[in-house]
PDB file of C-alpha atoms in Angstrom:
ATOM      1  CA  GLY Y 194      23.757  46.599 -52.384  1.00 56.00           C
ATOM      2  CA  GLY Y 195      25.764  43.371 -51.795  1.00 60.00           C
ATOM      3  CA  ALA Y 196      26.243  41.765 -48.441  1.00 61.00           C
ATOM      4  CA  PRO Y 197      27.313  43.899 -45.405  1.00 61.00           C
ATOM      5  CA  PRO Y 198      31.012  43.404 -44.418  1.00 63.00           C
ATOM      6  CA  PRO Y 199      31.333  40.631 -41.860  1.00 69.00           C
ATOM      7  CA  ARG Y 200      31.487  41.801 -38.253  1.00 78.00           C
ATOM      8  CA  PRO Y 201      34.331  40.434 -36.146  1.00 73.00           C
ATOM      9  CA  SER Y 202      31.886  38.564 -33.900  1.00 82.00           C
ATOM     10  CA  ASP Y 203      30.500  36.664 -36.860  1.00 86.00           C
ATOM     11  CA  CYS Y 204      33.370  34.168 -36.538  1.00 86.00           C
ATOM     12  CA  VAL Y 205      32.146  33.367 -33.029  1.00 90.00           C
ATOM     13  CA  ALA Y 206      28.510  32.949 -34.159  1.00 89.00           C
ATOM     14  CA  LEU Y 207      29.658  30.656 -36.942  1.00 87.00           C
ATOM     15  CA  LEU Y 208      31.669  28.564 -34.520  1.00 88.00           C
ATOM     16  CA  GLU Y 209      28.692  28.275 -32.167  1.00 90.00           C
ATOM     17  CA  LEU Y 210      26.401  27.201 -35.074  1.00 89.00           C
ATOM     18  CA  ALA Y 211      28.923  24.631 -36.289  1.00 86.00           C
ATOM     19  CA  CYS Y 212      29.163  23.044 -32.787  1.00 87.00           C
ATOM     20  CA  ALA Y 213      25.437  23.198 -32.159  1.00 87.00           C
ATOM     21  CA  GLY Y 214      24.867  21.504 -35.529  1.00 84.00           C
ATOM     22  CA  GLY Y 215      27.381  18.801 -34.695  1.00 79.00           C
ATOM     23  CA  VAL Y 216      29.293  19.351 -37.936  1.00 82.00           C
ATOM     24  CA  ARG Y 217      32.491  17.444 -38.634  1.00 82.00           C
ATOM     25  CA  ARG Y 218      35.570  18.416 -36.655  1.00 84.00           C
ATOM     26  CA  PRO Y 219      37.621  19.540 -39.712  1.00 86.00           C
ATOM     27  CA  LEU Y 220      35.051  22.234 -40.337  1.00 86.00           C
ATOM     28  CA  VAL Y 221      35.005  23.334 -36.685  1.00 86.00           C
ATOM     29  CA  ASP Y 222      38.824  23.412 -36.687  1.00 88.00           C
ATOM     30  CA  GLU Y 223      38.716  25.536 -39.782  1.00 89.00           C
ATOM     31  CA  CYS Y 224      36.292  27.973 -38.053  1.00 88.00           C
ATOM     32  CA  LEU Y 225      38.628  28.043 -35.069  1.00 90.00           C
ATOM     33  CA  GLY Y 226      41.618  28.708 -37.321  1.00 92.00           C
ATOM     34  CA  ARG Y 227      39.890  31.642 -38.972  1.00 90.00           C
ATOM     35  CA  LEU Y 228      38.842  33.017 -35.601  1.00 92.00           C
ATOM     36  CA  SER Y 229      42.382  32.644 -34.292  1.00 93.00           C
ATOM     37  CA  GLY Y 230      43.743  34.483 -37.348  1.00 92.00           C
ATOM     38  CA  ARG Y 231      41.320  37.244 -37.029  1.00 92.00           C
ATOM     39  CA  PHE Y 232      41.968  37.657 -33.316  1.00 93.00           C
ATOM     40  CA  SER Y 233      45.749  37.635 -33.799  1.00 93.00           C
ATOM     41  CA  GLU Y 234      45.567  40.103 -36.704  1.00 92.00           C
ATOM     42  CA  LEU Y 235      43.530  42.647 -34.684  1.00 92.00           C
ATOM     43  CA  LEU Y 236      45.633  42.202 -31.583  1.00 92.00           C
ATOM     44  CA  SER Y 237      48.802  42.688 -33.651  1.00 91.00           C
ATOM     45  CA  GLN Y 238      47.481  45.854 -35.294  1.00 88.00           C
ATOM     46  CA  THR Y 239      46.475  47.322 -31.927  1.00 88.00           C
ATOM     47  CA  LEU Y 240      49.808  46.370 -30.198  1.00 87.00           C
ATOM     48  CA  ALA Y 241      51.839  47.785 -33.105  1.00 85.00           C
ATOM     49  CA  ALA Y 242      49.933  51.085 -32.990  1.00 82.00           C
ATOM     50  CA  LEU Y 243      50.338  51.305 -29.230  1.00 83.00           C
ATOM     51  CA  SER Y 244      54.044  50.602 -29.528  1.00 83.00           C
ATOM     52  CA  SER Y 245      54.493  53.273 -32.214  1.00 78.00           C
ATOM     53  CA  ARG Y 246      52.453  55.712 -30.048  1.00 73.00           C
ATOM     54  CA  ARG Y 247      54.757  55.030 -27.137  1.00 73.00           C
ATOM     55  CA  SER Y 248      57.859  55.594 -29.236  1.00 72.00           C
ATOM     56  CA  GLY Y 249      56.210  58.722 -30.592  1.00 65.00           C
ATOM     57  CA  SER Y 250      55.892  60.054 -27.020  1.00 60.00           C
ATOM     58  CA  LEU Y 251      59.630  59.346 -26.567  1.00 57.00           C
ATOM     59  CA  GLY Y 252      60.463  61.802 -29.293  1.00 56.00           C
ATOM     60  CA  SER Y 253      60.504  59.762 -32.461  1.00 56.00           C
ATOM     61  CA  VAL Y 254      57.704  60.197 -34.950  1.00 58.00           C
ATOM     62  CA  ALA Y 255      54.970  57.545 -35.096  1.00 56.00           C
ATOM     63  CA  PRO Y 256      54.466  56.132 -38.592  1.00 61.00           C
ATOM     64  CA  PRO Y 257      51.566  57.735 -40.415  1.00 64.00           C
ATOM     65  CA  GLY Y 258      48.428  55.722 -40.260  1.00 71.00           C
ATOM     66  CA  ALA Y 259      49.317  53.941 -36.987  1.00 68.00           C
ATOM     67  CA  GLU Y 260      46.645  55.848 -35.052  1.00 72.00           C
ATOM     68  CA  ALA Y 261      44.090  55.239 -37.761  1.00 77.00           C
ATOM     69  CA  SER Y 262      44.835  51.500 -37.890  1.00 78.00           C
ATOM     70  CA  MET Y 263      44.486  51.255 -34.108  1.00 78.00           C
ATOM     71  CA  GLN Y 264      41.173  53.215 -34.237  1.00 83.00           C
ATOM     72  CA  ALA Y 265      39.961  50.724 -36.848  1.00 86.00           C
ATOM     73  CA  ALA Y 266      41.161  47.598 -35.149  1.00 88.00           C
ATOM     74  CA  LEU Y 267      40.351  48.365 -31.458  1.00 89.00           C
ATOM     75  CA  PRO Y 268      36.535  48.286 -31.675  1.00 91.00           C
ATOM     76  CA  LYS Y 269      36.693  45.084 -33.736  1.00 91.00           C
ATOM     77  CA  LEU Y 270      39.031  43.513 -31.219  1.00 92.00           C
ATOM     78  CA  CYS Y 271      36.709  44.560 -28.346  1.00 93.00           C
ATOM     79  CA  ALA Y 272      33.690  43.177 -30.182  1.00 92.00           C
ATOM     80  CA  LEU Y 273      35.415  39.894 -30.840  1.00 93.00           C
ATOM     81  CA  ALA Y 274      36.609  39.605 -27.221  1.00 93.00           C
ATOM     82  CA  ALA Y 275      33.135  40.373 -25.948  1.00 94.00           C
ATOM     83  CA  ALA Y 276      31.599  37.770 -28.228  1.00 93.00           C
ATOM     84  CA  LEU Y 277      34.083  35.139 -27.017  1.00 93.00           C
ATOM     85  CA  ASP Y 278      33.546  36.242 -23.389  1.00 94.00           C
ATOM     86  CA  GLN Y 279      29.765  35.743 -23.609  1.00 94.00           C
ATOM     87  CA  SER Y 280      29.912  32.564 -25.690  1.00 92.00           C
ATOM     88  CA  PRO Y 281      28.739  29.427 -23.877  1.00 91.00           C
ATOM     89  CA  PRO Y 282      30.975  26.344 -23.621  1.00 92.00           C
ATOM     90  CA  LEU Y 283      31.001  24.640 -27.011  1.00 90.00           C
ATOM     91  CA  GLU Y 284      30.721  20.871 -27.398  1.00 87.00           C
ATOM     92  CA  LEU Y 285      32.967  19.603 -30.209  1.00 84.00           C
ATOM     93  CA  ALA Y 286      31.702  16.362 -31.700  1.00 80.00           C
ATOM     94  CA  ALA Y 287      33.948  13.350 -31.914  1.00 79.00           C
ATOM     95  CA  ASP Y 288      35.339  12.759 -35.387  1.00 74.00           C
ATOM     96  CA  GLY Y 289      35.753   8.966 -35.682  1.00 71.00           C
ATOM     97  CA  ALA Y 290      38.403   7.264 -33.541  1.00 65.00           C
ATOM     98  CA  ALA Y 291      40.988   9.927 -34.295  1.00 66.00           C
ATOM     99  CA  THR Y 292      39.446  12.856 -32.412  1.00 73.00           C
ATOM    100  CA  ALA Y 293      37.457  12.431 -29.157  1.00 79.00           C
ATOM    101  CA  ALA Y 294      34.614  14.696 -28.275  1.00 82.00           C
ATOM    102  CA  ALA Y 295      35.788  17.778 -26.439  1.00 84.00           C
ATOM    103  CA  ARG Y 296      34.550  20.880 -24.771  1.00 89.00           C
ATOM    104  CA  LEU Y 297      35.812  24.312 -25.811  1.00 89.00           C
ATOM    105  CA  LEU Y 298      35.591  27.195 -23.381  1.00 92.00           C
ATOM    106  CA  PRO Y 299      35.772  30.328 -25.594  1.00 92.00           C
ATOM    107  CA  ARG Y 300      36.927  32.570 -22.728  1.00 93.00           C
ATOM    108  CA  GLU Y 301      39.855  30.222 -21.897  1.00 94.00           C
ATOM    109  CA  TRP Y 302      40.672  29.829 -25.568  1.00 92.00           C
ATOM    110  CA  MET Y 303      40.959  33.632 -25.876  1.00 92.00           C
ATOM    111  CA  GLY Y 304      43.155  33.702 -22.755  1.00 93.00           C
ATOM    112  CA  GLU Y 305      45.507  31.216 -24.404  1.00 92.00           C
ATOM    113  CA  ARG Y 306      45.711  33.314 -27.598  1.00 89.00           C
ATOM    114  CA  LEU Y 307      46.520  36.432 -25.519  1.00 89.00           C
ATOM    115  CA  GLU Y 308      49.247  34.560 -23.680  1.00 89.00           C
ATOM    116  CA  GLU Y 309      50.790  33.654 -27.083  1.00 84.00           C
ATOM    117  CA  HIS Y 310      51.243  37.331 -27.792  1.00 76.00           C
TER     118      HIS Y 310
END
């Protein structure tokens, strides 16, 4: 059978585990980077499909597959957003003198990613 495909919210669970376990910051930053990439990718797919749908309603033809890609991306984006929304504040351990301990609020982090788009 093999492992089931990762769910979008798995990134969030991994990040929570990493913070709870007090793992080193580079690893937490890597988790955040992956989460950010996944979030941006799903958001971009959804926005691209919406924009092609809008231009389709203005008379031009939407590219084939745009609707399907949005239908694939949207539930994943919603699941990821819900997981971030419900995630508790995360304590990031200090990493030597270079990086102080910090607190990450997943909901605020998601808001910043949305503003970047």
